[in-house]
mmCIF file of C-alpha atoms and ligand atoms in Angstrom:
data_model
loop_
_atom_site.group_PDB
_atom_site.id
_atom_site.type_symbol
_atom_site.label_atom_id
_atom_site.label_comp_id
_atom_site.label_asym_id
_atom_site.label_seq_id
_atom_site.Cartn_x
_atom_site.Cartn_y
_atom_site.Cartn_z
ATOM 1 C CA MET A 13 -10.865 2.999 -23.765
ATOM 2 C CA ILE A 14 -10.766 -0.506 -21.532
ATOM 3 C CA PRO A 15 -9.546 1.412 -18.598
ATOM 4 C CA LEU A 16 -6.908 0.141 -16.242
ATOM 5 C CA SER A 17 -8.870 0.062 -12.701
ATOM 6 C CA VAL A 18 -11.890 1.862 -12.174
ATOM 7 C CA PRO A 19 -14.955 1.737 -9.100
ATOM 8 C CA ASN A 20 -17.305 -0.285 -8.149
ATOM 9 C CA LEU A 21 -20.208 1.071 -7.355
ATOM 10 C CA SER A 22 -22.881 -1.234 -7.149
ATOM 11 C CA GLY A 23 -23.973 -1.741 -3.666
ATOM 12 C CA LYS A 24 -25.573 0.405 -0.777
ATOM 13 C CA GLU A 25 -23.704 3.963 -1.586
ATOM 14 C CA TRP A 26 -26.578 5.822 -2.326
ATOM 15 C CA GLU A 27 -28.557 4.472 0.352
ATOM 16 C CA TYR A 28 -26.623 4.886 2.788
ATOM 17 C CA ILE A 29 -24.752 7.769 1.698
ATOM 18 C CA LYS A 30 -28.783 9.449 1.308
ATOM 19 C CA GLU A 31 -28.741 8.836 4.534
ATOM 20 C CA CYS A 32 -26.203 11.203 5.441
ATOM 21 C CA LEU A 33 -27.697 13.949 3.374
ATOM 22 C CA ASP A 34 -31.013 13.059 4.790
ATOM 23 C CA THR A 35 -30.265 13.519 8.544
ATOM 24 C CA ASN A 36 -27.970 16.117 7.666
ATOM 25 C CA TRP A 37 -24.514 13.542 9.198
ATOM 26 C CA VAL A 38 -22.218 15.134 6.407
ATOM 27 C CA SER A 39 -19.245 16.377 8.242
ATOM 28 C CA SER A 40 -16.991 15.245 10.525
ATOM 29 C CA VAL A 41 -18.605 12.580 13.297
ATOM 30 C CA GLY A 42 -21.348 10.175 12.704
ATOM 31 C CA SER A 43 -22.474 7.146 13.115
ATOM 32 C CA PHE A 44 -21.024 5.714 9.796
ATOM 33 C CA VAL A 45 -17.379 6.688 11.046
ATOM 34 C CA ASP A 46 -17.937 4.595 13.906
ATOM 35 C CA ARG A 47 -19.315 1.979 11.861
ATOM 36 C CA PHE A 48 -16.921 1.989 9.065
ATOM 37 C CA GLU A 49 -13.959 1.120 11.740
ATOM 38 C CA SER A 50 -15.781 -1.349 14.170
ATOM 39 C CA GLU A 51 -16.650 -2.960 10.645
ATOM 40 C CA PHE A 52 -13.155 -2.576 9.042
ATOM 41 C CA ALA A 53 -11.450 -3.871 11.887
ATOM 42 C CA GLU A 54 -12.907 -6.808 12.312
ATOM 43 C CA HIS A 55 -12.607 -7.593 8.446
ATOM 44 C CA VAL A 56 -8.773 -7.270 8.636
ATOM 45 C CA GLY A 57 -8.915 -9.159 11.877
ATOM 46 C CA SER A 58 -7.611 -6.102 14.119
ATOM 47 C CA LYS A 59 -8.573 -4.692 17.724
ATOM 48 C CA HIS A 60 -8.331 -0.747 15.904
ATOM 49 C CA ALA A 61 -8.944 1.007 12.975
ATOM 50 C CA ILE A 62 -9.130 4.353 13.072
ATOM 51 C CA SER A 63 -10.644 6.341 9.666
ATOM 52 C CA VAL A 64 -8.445 9.168 8.013
ATOM 53 C CA VAL A 65 -8.352 11.396 4.806
ATOM 54 C CA ASN A 66 -5.854 8.832 2.944
ATOM 55 C CA GLY A 67 -3.328 6.617 3.170
ATOM 56 C CA THR A 68 -0.519 9.096 3.261
ATOM 57 C CA SER A 69 -1.828 10.785 6.203
ATOM 58 C CA ALA A 70 -2.155 7.288 7.589
ATOM 59 C CA LEU A 71 1.225 6.213 7.192
ATOM 60 C CA HIS A 72 2.620 9.604 8.503
ATOM 61 C CA ILE A 73 0.416 9.591 11.756
ATOM 62 C CA SER A 74 1.456 5.305 12.377
ATOM 63 C CA LEU A 75 5.555 6.225 11.702
ATOM 64 C CA GLN A 76 5.058 9.618 14.395
ATOM 65 C CA LEU A 77 3.119 7.336 17.284
ATOM 66 C CA SER A 78 5.788 4.900 16.448
ATOM 67 C CA GLY A 79 8.472 7.226 16.981
ATOM 68 C CA VAL A 80 10.151 8.400 14.304
ATOM 69 C CA GLN A 81 11.837 11.490 15.017
ATOM 70 C CA GLN A 82 13.938 14.211 12.950
ATOM 71 C CA HIS A 83 16.989 12.969 11.170
ATOM 72 C CA ASP A 84 15.972 9.282 12.557
ATOM 73 C CA TYR A 85 16.392 6.855 9.238
ATOM 74 C CA VAL A 86 13.402 4.331 8.036
ATOM 75 C CA ILE A 87 13.633 1.817 5.822
ATOM 76 C CA VAL A 88 11.583 1.153 2.743
ATOM 77 C CA PRO A 89 11.783 -0.842 -0.307
ATOM 78 C CA ASN A 90 13.352 0.960 -3.885
ATOM 79 C CA ILE A 91 10.342 0.381 -5.683
ATOM 80 C CA THR A 92 7.034 1.858 -3.941
ATOM 81 C CA PHE A 93 4.467 4.695 -4.566
ATOM 82 C CA ILE A 94 6.049 8.405 -3.721
ATOM 83 C CA ALA A 95 3.837 8.544 -0.732
ATOM 84 C CA SER A 96 5.284 6.223 1.411
ATOM 85 C CA LEU A 97 8.710 8.201 1.337
ATOM 86 C CA ASN A 98 6.897 11.353 1.883
ATOM 87 C CA SER A 99 5.582 10.194 4.596
ATOM 88 C CA ILE A 100 8.931 9.204 6.038
ATOM 89 C CA LYS A 101 10.023 12.797 5.299
ATOM 90 C CA TYR A 102 6.831 14.475 6.617
ATOM 91 C CA CYS A 103 8.474 13.131 10.622
ATOM 92 C CA GLY A 104 11.960 14.598 9.203
ATOM 93 C CA ALA A 105 13.762 11.399 8.678
ATOM 94 C CA LYS A 106 15.108 9.375 6.185
ATOM 95 C CA PRO A 107 14.346 6.771 4.305
ATOM 96 C CA ILE A 108 16.735 3.774 3.809
ATOM 97 C CA LEU A 109 16.170 2.210 0.573
ATOM 98 C CA VAL A 110 16.255 -1.585 0.074
ATOM 99 C CA ASP A 111 16.393 -3.389 -3.732
ATOM 100 C CA ILE A 112 13.711 -5.952 -3.958
ATOM 101 C CA ASP A 113 13.290 -9.553 -4.754
ATOM 102 C CA PRO A 114 13.013 -10.294 -8.587
ATOM 103 C CA ASN A 115 10.922 -12.563 -8.265
ATOM 104 C CA THR A 116 8.230 -11.230 -5.933
ATOM 105 C CA TRP A 117 9.007 -7.515 -5.950
ATOM 106 C CA GLN A 118 9.029 -7.112 -2.722
ATOM 107 C CA MET A 119 11.673 -6.059 -0.386
ATOM 108 C CA ASP A 120 14.735 -8.341 -0.456
ATOM 109 C CA LEU A 121 14.916 -9.451 2.772
ATOM 110 C CA VAL A 122 18.371 -11.379 2.113
ATOM 111 C CA LEU A 123 20.116 -7.951 1.007
ATOM 112 C CA LEU A 124 17.700 -6.119 4.305
ATOM 113 C CA ARG A 125 19.442 -8.901 7.397
ATOM 114 C CA LYS A 126 23.317 -8.925 5.289
ATOM 115 C CA PHE A 127 22.365 -4.614 5.329
ATOM 116 C CA LEU A 128 21.496 -4.624 9.452
ATOM 117 C CA GLU A 129 24.236 -6.646 9.838
ATOM 118 C CA GLU A 130 27.107 -5.626 8.532
ATOM 119 C CA LYS A 131 25.877 -1.716 8.814
ATOM 120 C CA THR A 132 24.507 -0.717 11.875
ATOM 121 C CA HIS A 133 24.707 -1.832 15.153
ATOM 122 C CA GLN A 134 22.470 -2.131 18.327
ATOM 123 C CA LYS A 135 22.967 0.235 21.453
ATOM 124 C CA SER A 136 20.733 0.123 24.928
ATOM 125 C CA GLY A 137 18.295 -1.475 22.446
ATOM 126 C CA ASN A 138 18.296 0.559 19.618
ATOM 127 C CA CYS A 139 19.850 0.382 15.788
ATOM 128 C CA TYR A 140 22.066 3.031 14.679
ATOM 129 C CA LEU A 141 24.155 3.781 11.470
ATOM 130 C CA LYS A 142 27.244 3.142 12.185
ATOM 131 C CA SER A 143 28.182 5.423 9.364
ATOM 132 C CA ASP A 144 26.618 8.431 11.102
ATOM 133 C CA ASN A 145 25.607 7.126 14.466
ATOM 134 C CA LYS A 146 22.176 7.714 13.452
ATOM 135 C CA LYS A 147 18.832 6.115 14.644
ATOM 136 C CA VAL A 148 17.161 3.127 12.687
ATOM 137 C CA THR A 149 14.176 3.376 13.621
ATOM 138 C CA ALA A 150 11.339 1.400 12.089
ATOM 139 C CA VAL A 151 11.052 -0.523 9.076
ATOM 140 C CA MET A 152 7.972 -0.031 6.516
ATOM 141 C CA PRO A 153 7.244 -3.149 3.958
ATOM 142 C CA VAL A 154 4.928 -2.188 1.445
ATOM 143 C CA HIS A 155 3.112 -4.481 -0.131
ATOM 144 C CA VAL A 156 3.475 -4.318 -3.592
ATOM 145 C CA LEU A 157 0.445 -4.793 -6.138
ATOM 146 C CA GLY A 158 -0.979 -6.476 -3.324
ATOM 147 C CA ASN A 159 1.806 -9.468 -3.028
ATOM 148 C CA LEU A 160 2.851 -9.520 0.266
ATOM 149 C CA CYS A 161 6.692 -10.901 1.126
ATOM 150 C CA ASN A 162 7.101 -13.533 4.001
ATOM 151 C CA MET A 163 6.200 -11.683 6.506
ATOM 152 C CA ASN A 164 7.676 -14.310 9.627
ATOM 153 C CA LYS A 165 10.923 -13.195 8.432
ATOM 154 C CA LEU A 166 10.669 -9.920 8.468
ATOM 155 C CA MET A 167 8.886 -9.643 11.656
ATOM 156 C CA GLN A 168 12.042 -11.791 12.755
ATOM 157 C CA ILE A 169 14.539 -9.740 11.437
ATOM 158 C CA ALA A 170 12.598 -6.572 13.066
ATOM 159 C CA LYS A 171 13.036 -8.291 16.379
ATOM 160 C CA GLU A 172 16.334 -9.018 16.192
ATOM 161 C CA PHE A 173 17.311 -5.077 15.020
ATOM 162 C CA SER A 174 14.552 -3.713 17.517
ATOM 163 C CA LEU A 175 13.017 -1.533 14.327
ATOM 164 C CA LYS A 176 9.320 -0.934 14.659
ATOM 165 C CA VAL A 177 7.423 -2.018 11.764
ATOM 166 C CA ILE A 178 5.202 -0.449 9.608
ATOM 167 C CA GLU A 179 2.949 -1.925 6.897
ATOM 168 C CA ASP A 180 2.705 -0.006 3.628
ATOM 169 C CA SER A 181 -0.608 -1.955 3.151
ATOM 170 C CA THR A 182 -2.211 0.590 1.139
ATOM 171 C CA GLU A 183 -2.601 -1.710 -2.344
ATOM 172 C CA SER A 184 -3.341 -4.872 -0.270
ATOM 173 C CA LEU A 185 -6.476 -4.979 1.264
ATOM 174 C CA GLY A 186 -7.497 -8.348 1.016
ATOM 175 C CA SER A 187 -4.133 -10.230 0.956
ATOM 176 C CA TYR A 188 -2.898 -12.664 3.652
ATOM 177 C CA PHE A 189 -0.165 -14.178 5.068
ATOM 178 C CA GLU A 190 -0.304 -17.848 6.539
ATOM 179 C CA ASN A 191 -3.830 -16.647 7.142
ATOM 180 C CA GLN A 192 -3.287 -13.062 8.665
ATOM 181 C CA HIS A 193 -4.291 -10.054 6.742
ATOM 182 C CA SER A 194 -2.063 -7.579 5.660
ATOM 183 C CA GLY A 195 -1.427 -4.479 7.804
ATOM 184 C CA THR A 196 -1.935 -6.563 11.063
ATOM 185 C CA PHE A 197 1.612 -7.848 11.838
ATOM 186 C CA GLY A 198 3.649 -4.669 12.570
ATOM 187 C CA GLY A 199 2.772 -1.912 15.252
ATOM 188 C CA PHE A 200 0.650 -0.555 11.966
ATOM 189 C CA GLY A 201 -0.988 -0.753 9.104
ATOM 190 C CA CYS A 202 -1.917 1.454 6.564
ATOM 191 C CA PHE A 203 -4.365 0.833 4.617
ATOM 192 C CA SER A 204 -6.214 3.117 1.078
ATOM 193 C CA PHE A 205 -9.273 3.651 -0.615
ATOM 194 C CA ASN A 206 -8.067 6.256 -3.238
ATOM 195 C CA GLY A 207 -9.949 5.497 -6.265
ATOM 196 C CA ASN A 208 -8.487 2.457 -8.374
ATOM 197 C CA LYS A 209 -7.852 0.235 -4.887
ATOM 198 C CA ILE A 210 -9.877 -2.603 -4.092
ATOM 199 C CA MET A 211 -12.201 -0.489 -1.994
ATOM 200 C CA THR A 212 -12.717 3.106 -2.617
ATOM 201 C CA THR A 213 -14.227 5.929 -0.968
ATOM 202 C CA GLY A 214 -12.709 8.245 -3.432
ATOM 203 C CA GLY A 215 -10.251 9.216 -0.944
ATOM 204 C CA GLY A 216 -9.872 8.126 2.137
ATOM 205 C CA GLY A 217 -7.525 5.537 4.529
ATOM 206 C CA MET A 218 -7.834 3.859 7.817
ATOM 207 C CA ILE A 219 -4.775 2.922 10.212
ATOM 208 C CA VAL A 220 -4.775 -0.440 11.981
ATOM 209 C CA THR A 221 -3.352 -1.642 15.061
ATOM 210 C CA ASN A 222 -3.955 -4.264 17.914
ATOM 211 C CA ASP A 223 -2.411 -1.311 20.861
ATOM 212 C CA ALA A 224 -5.558 -0.288 22.209
ATOM 213 C CA ASP A 225 -3.096 3.021 23.410
ATOM 214 C CA LEU A 226 -1.923 3.830 20.200
ATOM 215 C CA ALA A 227 -5.216 3.361 18.216
ATOM 216 C CA GLN A 228 -6.781 6.318 21.095
ATOM 217 C CA LYS A 229 -2.868 8.519 20.407
ATOM 218 C CA ALA A 230 -4.331 7.817 16.808
ATOM 219 C CA LYS A 231 -7.605 9.428 16.728
ATOM 220 C CA HIS A 232 -6.221 11.975 18.375
ATOM 221 C CA ILE A 233 -3.456 13.285 16.864
ATOM 222 C CA THR A 234 -6.228 13.382 13.247
ATOM 223 C CA THR A 235 -8.347 14.891 15.007
ATOM 224 C CA GLN A 236 -6.904 17.982 16.017
ATOM 225 C CA ALA A 237 -5.913 16.868 19.335
ATOM 226 C CA LYS A 238 -8.752 18.250 21.484
ATOM 227 C CA SER A 239 -8.556 17.233 24.694
ATOM 228 C CA ASP A 240 -11.830 18.740 25.926
ATOM 229 C CA LYS A 241 -14.805 17.515 24.896
ATOM 230 C CA PHE A 242 -16.554 21.279 25.304
ATOM 231 C CA GLU A 243 -13.886 23.394 24.866
ATOM 232 C CA TYR A 244 -11.094 24.085 22.195
ATOM 233 C CA ILE A 245 -8.426 22.693 24.231
ATOM 234 C CA HIS A 246 -5.942 21.250 22.132
ATOM 235 C CA ASP A 247 -2.831 19.911 24.410
ATOM 236 C CA GLU A 248 -0.615 19.026 21.198
ATOM 237 C CA ILE A 249 0.182 19.631 17.542
ATOM 238 C CA GLY A 250 -2.243 17.877 15.818
ATOM 239 C CA TYR A 251 -3.866 17.351 12.240
ATOM 240 C CA ASN A 252 -7.211 17.538 10.791
ATOM 241 C CA TYR A 253 -6.933 14.628 8.932
ATOM 242 C CA ARG A 254 -10.827 12.379 10.074
ATOM 243 C CA LEU A 255 -12.626 10.875 7.060
ATOM 244 C CA VAL A 256 -15.877 13.173 7.271
ATOM 245 C CA ASN A 257 -19.446 10.742 6.921
ATOM 246 C CA VAL A 258 -20.251 10.748 4.152
ATOM 247 C CA LEU A 259 -17.209 9.161 2.927
ATOM 248 C CA ALA A 260 -17.563 6.343 5.714
ATOM 249 C CA ALA A 261 -21.097 5.897 4.258
ATOM 250 C CA MET A 262 -19.337 5.208 1.038
ATOM 251 C CA GLY A 263 -16.598 2.735 2.415
ATOM 252 C CA VAL A 264 -19.418 0.698 4.525
ATOM 253 C CA ALA A 265 -20.956 -0.277 1.386
ATOM 254 C CA GLN A 266 -18.471 -1.020 -0.628
ATOM 255 C CA LEU A 267 -16.452 -3.366 2.214
ATOM 256 C CA GLU A 268 -19.723 -5.809 2.141
ATOM 257 C CA GLN A 269 -18.578 -6.096 -1.853
ATOM 258 C CA VAL A 270 -14.743 -6.659 -1.098
ATOM 259 C CA PRO A 271 -15.140 -10.079 -0.619
ATOM 260 C CA ASP A 272 -17.150 -10.204 -4.391
ATOM 261 C CA PHE A 273 -14.539 -7.803 -5.231
ATOM 262 C CA ILE A 274 -11.534 -9.850 -4.028
ATOM 263 C CA LYS A 275 -13.468 -12.575 -6.297
ATOM 264 C CA ALA A 276 -13.466 -10.879 -9.644
ATOM 265 C CA LYS A 277 -9.692 -9.485 -9.295
ATOM 266 C CA GLN A 278 -8.716 -13.351 -8.683
ATOM 267 C CA LYS A 279 -10.569 -14.635 -11.608
ATOM 268 C CA ILE A 280 -8.991 -11.854 -13.921
ATOM 269 C CA ALA A 281 -5.638 -12.726 -12.760
ATOM 270 C CA LYS A 282 -5.982 -16.480 -13.089
ATOM 271 C CA LYS A 283 -7.572 -15.735 -17.076
ATOM 272 C CA TYR A 284 -4.290 -13.523 -17.880
ATOM 273 C CA LYS A 285 -2.506 -16.020 -16.344
ATOM 274 C CA ALA A 286 -3.987 -18.723 -18.678
ATOM 275 C CA GLY A 287 -3.978 -16.787 -21.674
ATOM 276 C CA LEU A 288 -0.355 -15.198 -21.567
ATOM 277 C CA GLN A 289 1.360 -18.130 -20.218
ATOM 278 C CA ASN A 290 3.462 -19.821 -23.065
ATOM 279 C CA ILE A 291 4.614 -16.282 -24.179
ATOM 280 C CA ASP A 292 8.186 -16.526 -24.724
ATOM 281 C CA GLY A 293 8.891 -12.823 -23.117
ATOM 282 C CA ILE A 294 6.415 -12.128 -20.399
ATOM 283 C CA SER A 295 6.890 -13.326 -16.983
ATOM 284 C CA PHE A 296 4.591 -12.287 -14.087
ATOM 285 C CA GLN A 297 5.181 -11.801 -10.188
ATOM 286 C CA THR A 298 5.936 -14.449 -8.329
ATOM 287 C CA VAL A 299 3.177 -15.151 -4.865
ATOM 288 C CA GLU A 300 5.060 -17.417 -2.108
ATOM 289 C CA SER A 301 4.390 -20.050 -0.376
ATOM 290 C CA GLY A 302 2.223 -18.580 2.313
ATOM 291 C CA VAL A 303 0.825 -15.761 0.930
ATOM 292 C CA ILE A 304 -2.473 -15.307 -0.794
ATOM 293 C CA ALA A 305 -2.753 -12.029 -3.112
ATOM 294 C CA ASN A 306 -5.425 -9.999 -4.027
ATOM 295 C CA ASN A 307 -4.192 -9.442 -7.698
ATOM 296 C CA TRP A 308 -5.303 -5.446 -7.115
ATOM 297 C CA LEU A 309 -3.377 -4.602 -10.340
ATOM 298 C CA PHE A 310 -2.558 -7.588 -12.403
ATOM 299 C CA THR A 311 0.999 -6.485 -14.142
ATOM 300 C CA ILE A 312 3.184 -8.339 -16.287
ATOM 301 C CA SER A 313 7.111 -8.090 -16.659
ATOM 302 C CA SER A 314 7.773 -7.698 -20.542
ATOM 303 C CA SER A 315 11.304 -7.689 -22.449
ATOM 304 C CA LYS A 316 9.131 -5.582 -24.339
ATOM 305 C CA GLN A 317 7.476 -3.078 -22.242
ATOM 306 C CA LYS A 318 7.978 0.322 -24.388
ATOM 307 C CA GLU A 319 6.596 -0.999 -27.501
ATOM 308 C CA LEU A 320 3.982 -3.103 -25.901
ATOM 309 C CA ILE A 321 2.533 -0.073 -23.835
ATOM 310 C CA GLU A 322 2.690 1.550 -27.425
ATOM 311 C CA HIS A 323 0.485 -1.165 -28.994
ATOM 312 C CA LEU A 324 -1.989 -1.552 -26.085
ATOM 313 C CA LEU A 325 -2.999 2.385 -25.911
ATOM 314 C CA ASN A 326 -2.981 1.918 -29.730
ATOM 315 C CA SER A 327 -5.789 -0.412 -29.351
ATOM 316 C CA ASP A 328 -7.637 1.785 -26.628
ATOM 317 C CA ILE A 329 -5.999 -0.223 -23.892
ATOM 318 C CA GLN A 330 -5.322 1.690 -20.772
ATOM 319 C CA VAL A 331 -2.087 0.379 -19.195
ATOM 320 C CA ARG A 332 0.409 2.119 -17.254
ATOM 321 C CA PRO A 333 4.343 1.160 -15.970
ATOM 322 C CA LEU A 334 5.724 0.685 -12.506
ATOM 323 C CA TRP A 335 6.044 3.505 -10.362
ATOM 324 C CA LYS A 336 9.982 4.913 -10.788
ATOM 325 C CA PRO A 337 12.586 3.311 -8.678
ATOM 326 C CA MET A 338 13.184 6.129 -5.845
ATOM 327 C CA ASN A 339 16.517 6.373 -5.919
ATOM 328 C CA GLN A 340 16.336 7.344 -9.769
ATOM 329 C CA LEU A 341 14.245 10.516 -8.164
ATOM 330 C CA GLU A 342 16.204 13.582 -8.114
ATOM 331 C CA MET A 343 14.155 13.512 -3.933
ATOM 332 C CA PHE A 344 16.611 11.008 -3.010
ATOM 333 C CA VAL A 345 19.401 10.477 -5.354
ATOM 334 C CA ASN A 346 21.399 10.735 -2.416
ATOM 335 C CA ASP A 347 19.694 8.316 -0.044
ATOM 336 C CA LEU A 348 21.483 5.215 0.662
ATOM 337 C CA TYR A 349 20.330 2.891 -1.813
ATOM 338 C CA VAL A 350 21.144 -1.234 -0.737
ATOM 339 C CA THR A 351 20.888 -3.015 -3.721
ATOM 340 C CA GLU A 352 23.560 -5.756 -5.679
ATOM 341 C CA LYS A 353 22.062 -5.988 -9.386
ATOM 342 C CA ASP A 354 19.886 -2.627 -9.196
ATOM 343 C CA ILE A 355 17.140 -5.030 -9.697
ATOM 344 C CA SER A 356 14.391 -2.344 -8.955
ATOM 345 C CA ASN A 357 15.519 -0.725 -12.433
ATOM 346 C CA LYS A 358 15.152 -3.857 -14.452
ATOM 347 C CA ILE A 359 11.548 -4.362 -13.295
ATOM 348 C CA TYR A 360 10.541 -0.997 -13.593
ATOM 349 C CA ALA A 361 12.221 -1.708 -17.440
ATOM 350 C CA ASN A 362 9.927 -4.151 -17.780
ATOM 351 C CA CYS A 363 6.551 -4.161 -16.345
ATOM 352 C CA ILE A 364 3.014 -3.625 -17.560
ATOM 353 C CA SER A 365 -0.400 -3.553 -15.266
ATOM 354 C CA LEU A 366 -3.135 -4.347 -17.434
ATOM 355 C CA PRO A 367 -6.892 -3.678 -17.288
ATOM 356 C CA CYS A 368 -7.718 -5.270 -14.395
ATOM 357 C CA SER A 369 -11.323 -3.354 -12.920
ATOM 358 C CA THR A 370 -13.162 -5.591 -11.170
ATOM 359 C CA ASN A 371 -16.455 -5.251 -13.891
ATOM 360 C CA LEU A 372 -14.045 -6.334 -16.563
ATOM 361 C CA GLY A 373 -15.844 -7.737 -18.849
ATOM 362 C CA GLY A 374 -14.870 -11.157 -20.092
ATOM 363 C CA GLN A 375 -14.838 -10.422 -23.840
ATOM 364 C CA GLU A 376 -12.972 -7.218 -22.601
ATOM 365 C CA GLN A 377 -10.280 -9.383 -21.037
ATOM 366 C CA ASP A 378 -10.113 -11.539 -24.163
ATOM 367 C CA PHE A 379 -9.280 -8.320 -26.673
ATOM 368 C CA VAL A 380 -6.372 -7.129 -24.045
ATOM 369 C CA ILE A 381 -5.492 -10.686 -24.705
ATOM 370 C CA LYS A 382 -5.245 -11.050 -28.199
ATOM 371 C CA LYS A 383 -4.130 -7.833 -28.899
ATOM 372 C CA ILE A 384 -0.975 -8.906 -26.549
ATOM 373 C CA LYS A 385 -0.590 -12.000 -28.391
ATOM 374 C CA GLU A 386 -0.996 -10.517 -31.384
ATOM 375 C CA PHE A 387 1.815 -8.165 -30.546
ATOM 376 C CA TYR A 388 4.631 -10.779 -29.616
ATOM 377 C CA SER A 389 3.388 -13.101 -33.067
HETATM 378 C C1 LIG B 410 2.113 2.103 -2.510
HETATM 379 C C2 LIG B 410 1.411 3.247 -2.167
HETATM 380 N N1 LIG B 410 1.776 3.830 -0.483
HETATM 381 C C3 LIG B 410 0.906 4.757 -0.258
HETATM 382 C C4 LIG B 410 -0.851 5.195 -0.985
HETATM 383 C C5 LIG B 410 -0.750 6.736 -1.167
HETATM 384 O O1 LIG B 410 -2.368 6.207 -1.054
HETATM 385 P P1 LIG B 410 -3.200 7.623 -1.041
HETATM 386 O O2 LIG B 410 -3.751 8.061 -2.253
HETATM 387 O O3 LIG B 410 -4.946 7.183 -0.128
HETATM 388 O O4 LIG B 410 -2.598 9.018 0.208
HETATM 389 C C6 LIG B 410 -0.406 4.571 -2.200
HETATM 390 C C7 LIG B 410 -2.007 4.837 -2.358
HETATM 391 O O5 LIG B 410 -2.217 5.484 -3.660
HETATM 392 C C8 LIG B 410 -0.036 3.157 -2.846
HETATM 393 O O6 LIG B 410 -0.018 3.293 -3.730
#
C-alpha cells in the first residue's frame, strides 16, 4: 500500500528523545519544552508560543482567551475537520457555518461580509446576531489543506465587525500570505503536530500569539492554573493541556526539518499537477495571489470521485475523501449555515486526497499518476 501521508523521522528525533530518557526529564517540564516554544515562535515570526497536547486544545484555549462564552457565536467555514467545531462547543458557544469558495476551498469572504452586513448589528463595540441578539464574538478561518484565503480581506472584515480572529492553522505550517506566516494574523494561531501533519510529535499542538499577557494566561490555564510556585494554590479552572518534554524533544528535531519537508511537499504537488493537468474531469485547489501554500495534503477534485477512490484503493494506493460538510453532521444540522449554492457539498462530493508523504518515492508517485490516467482513459 502506498500510504497517504506518514511521518518522516529522519532527523535528530532519537538523539533528543534519548537525552530526555538519559536525564530523566520526560514529563511536563524540561529544557526541550522551552526550546520548542521559542524555536517555533521564531520559525513562524510570532512573539510567543505555548506548546499543548494537541491542536484541538490549542483551539479551545484560544477561543476561551478570546472571550468566547456560553451562547456566543463563532463563525467558521463549513468545510473543516470536526475539531474546529468541537473546540467551539467546548466553550458552550455555537458555530455559524459559512460556505466555501469554489476555487480556493477556504471560507467564502464575499458571503461572510454579506451575512455580517445583513444579519448582524453593532452595539457598544460588539457584534450581535439580529435574530436573537446573541453575541458573535469571533471568526475562525481554517487554512484548509494548507491553503489560505486573502488574509488582508479577512482581517479587514473582522475589524469592521468587531470580531476576534482565531486561526485554525493546524494544517498550514509553512504557508504564508504576503510573506507573513499563517497563524500570526489573528489574536491567536493554532497548530497541530499529529501524525499526518507537516511535522509531528505523535500528538501535540502549539498556540502562537503576539500578546504577552494572553501568552502568559495561555501557559497558566494549560498548566492547571497553579498560581504559587511551591504550594498547590490554583486561581481558576485550568486544564492539563501541556506537552511533555519527550514530545517537545521530538518537536525540536522535526522543526529542524520543516524547510525540507515543505520543499518535498511542493515538489510532489508540482509533479502531480504536471502529470494530471490535461485530464478532463480533474481540477485542483486554486492558490490566490500572495499565498504560498505548503501543499500539506495534495487533493484533487474529480468528477468521478467514488469510482476513482475505489480504483485507487484496489491498486493499493491509500486515498481519502474530504471531511463531510459540518452542516450535514447530526450535531450541527440545526445551526446557521450561510450559503447560496452549497459549494461545500459539491467539493465534498468531488475531492480526493492523494499520497504525499515527504518521503514518497518518485516511482511510487509515477504509479499513482499512471493509475489515475488509466482510470480516465
Ligand atoms: C482543520 C483541523 N483542525 C483541528 C485539528 C485538530 O488537531 P489535533 O488532531 O492535533 O487535535 C486538525 C487535525 O487533526 C485539523 O485538520
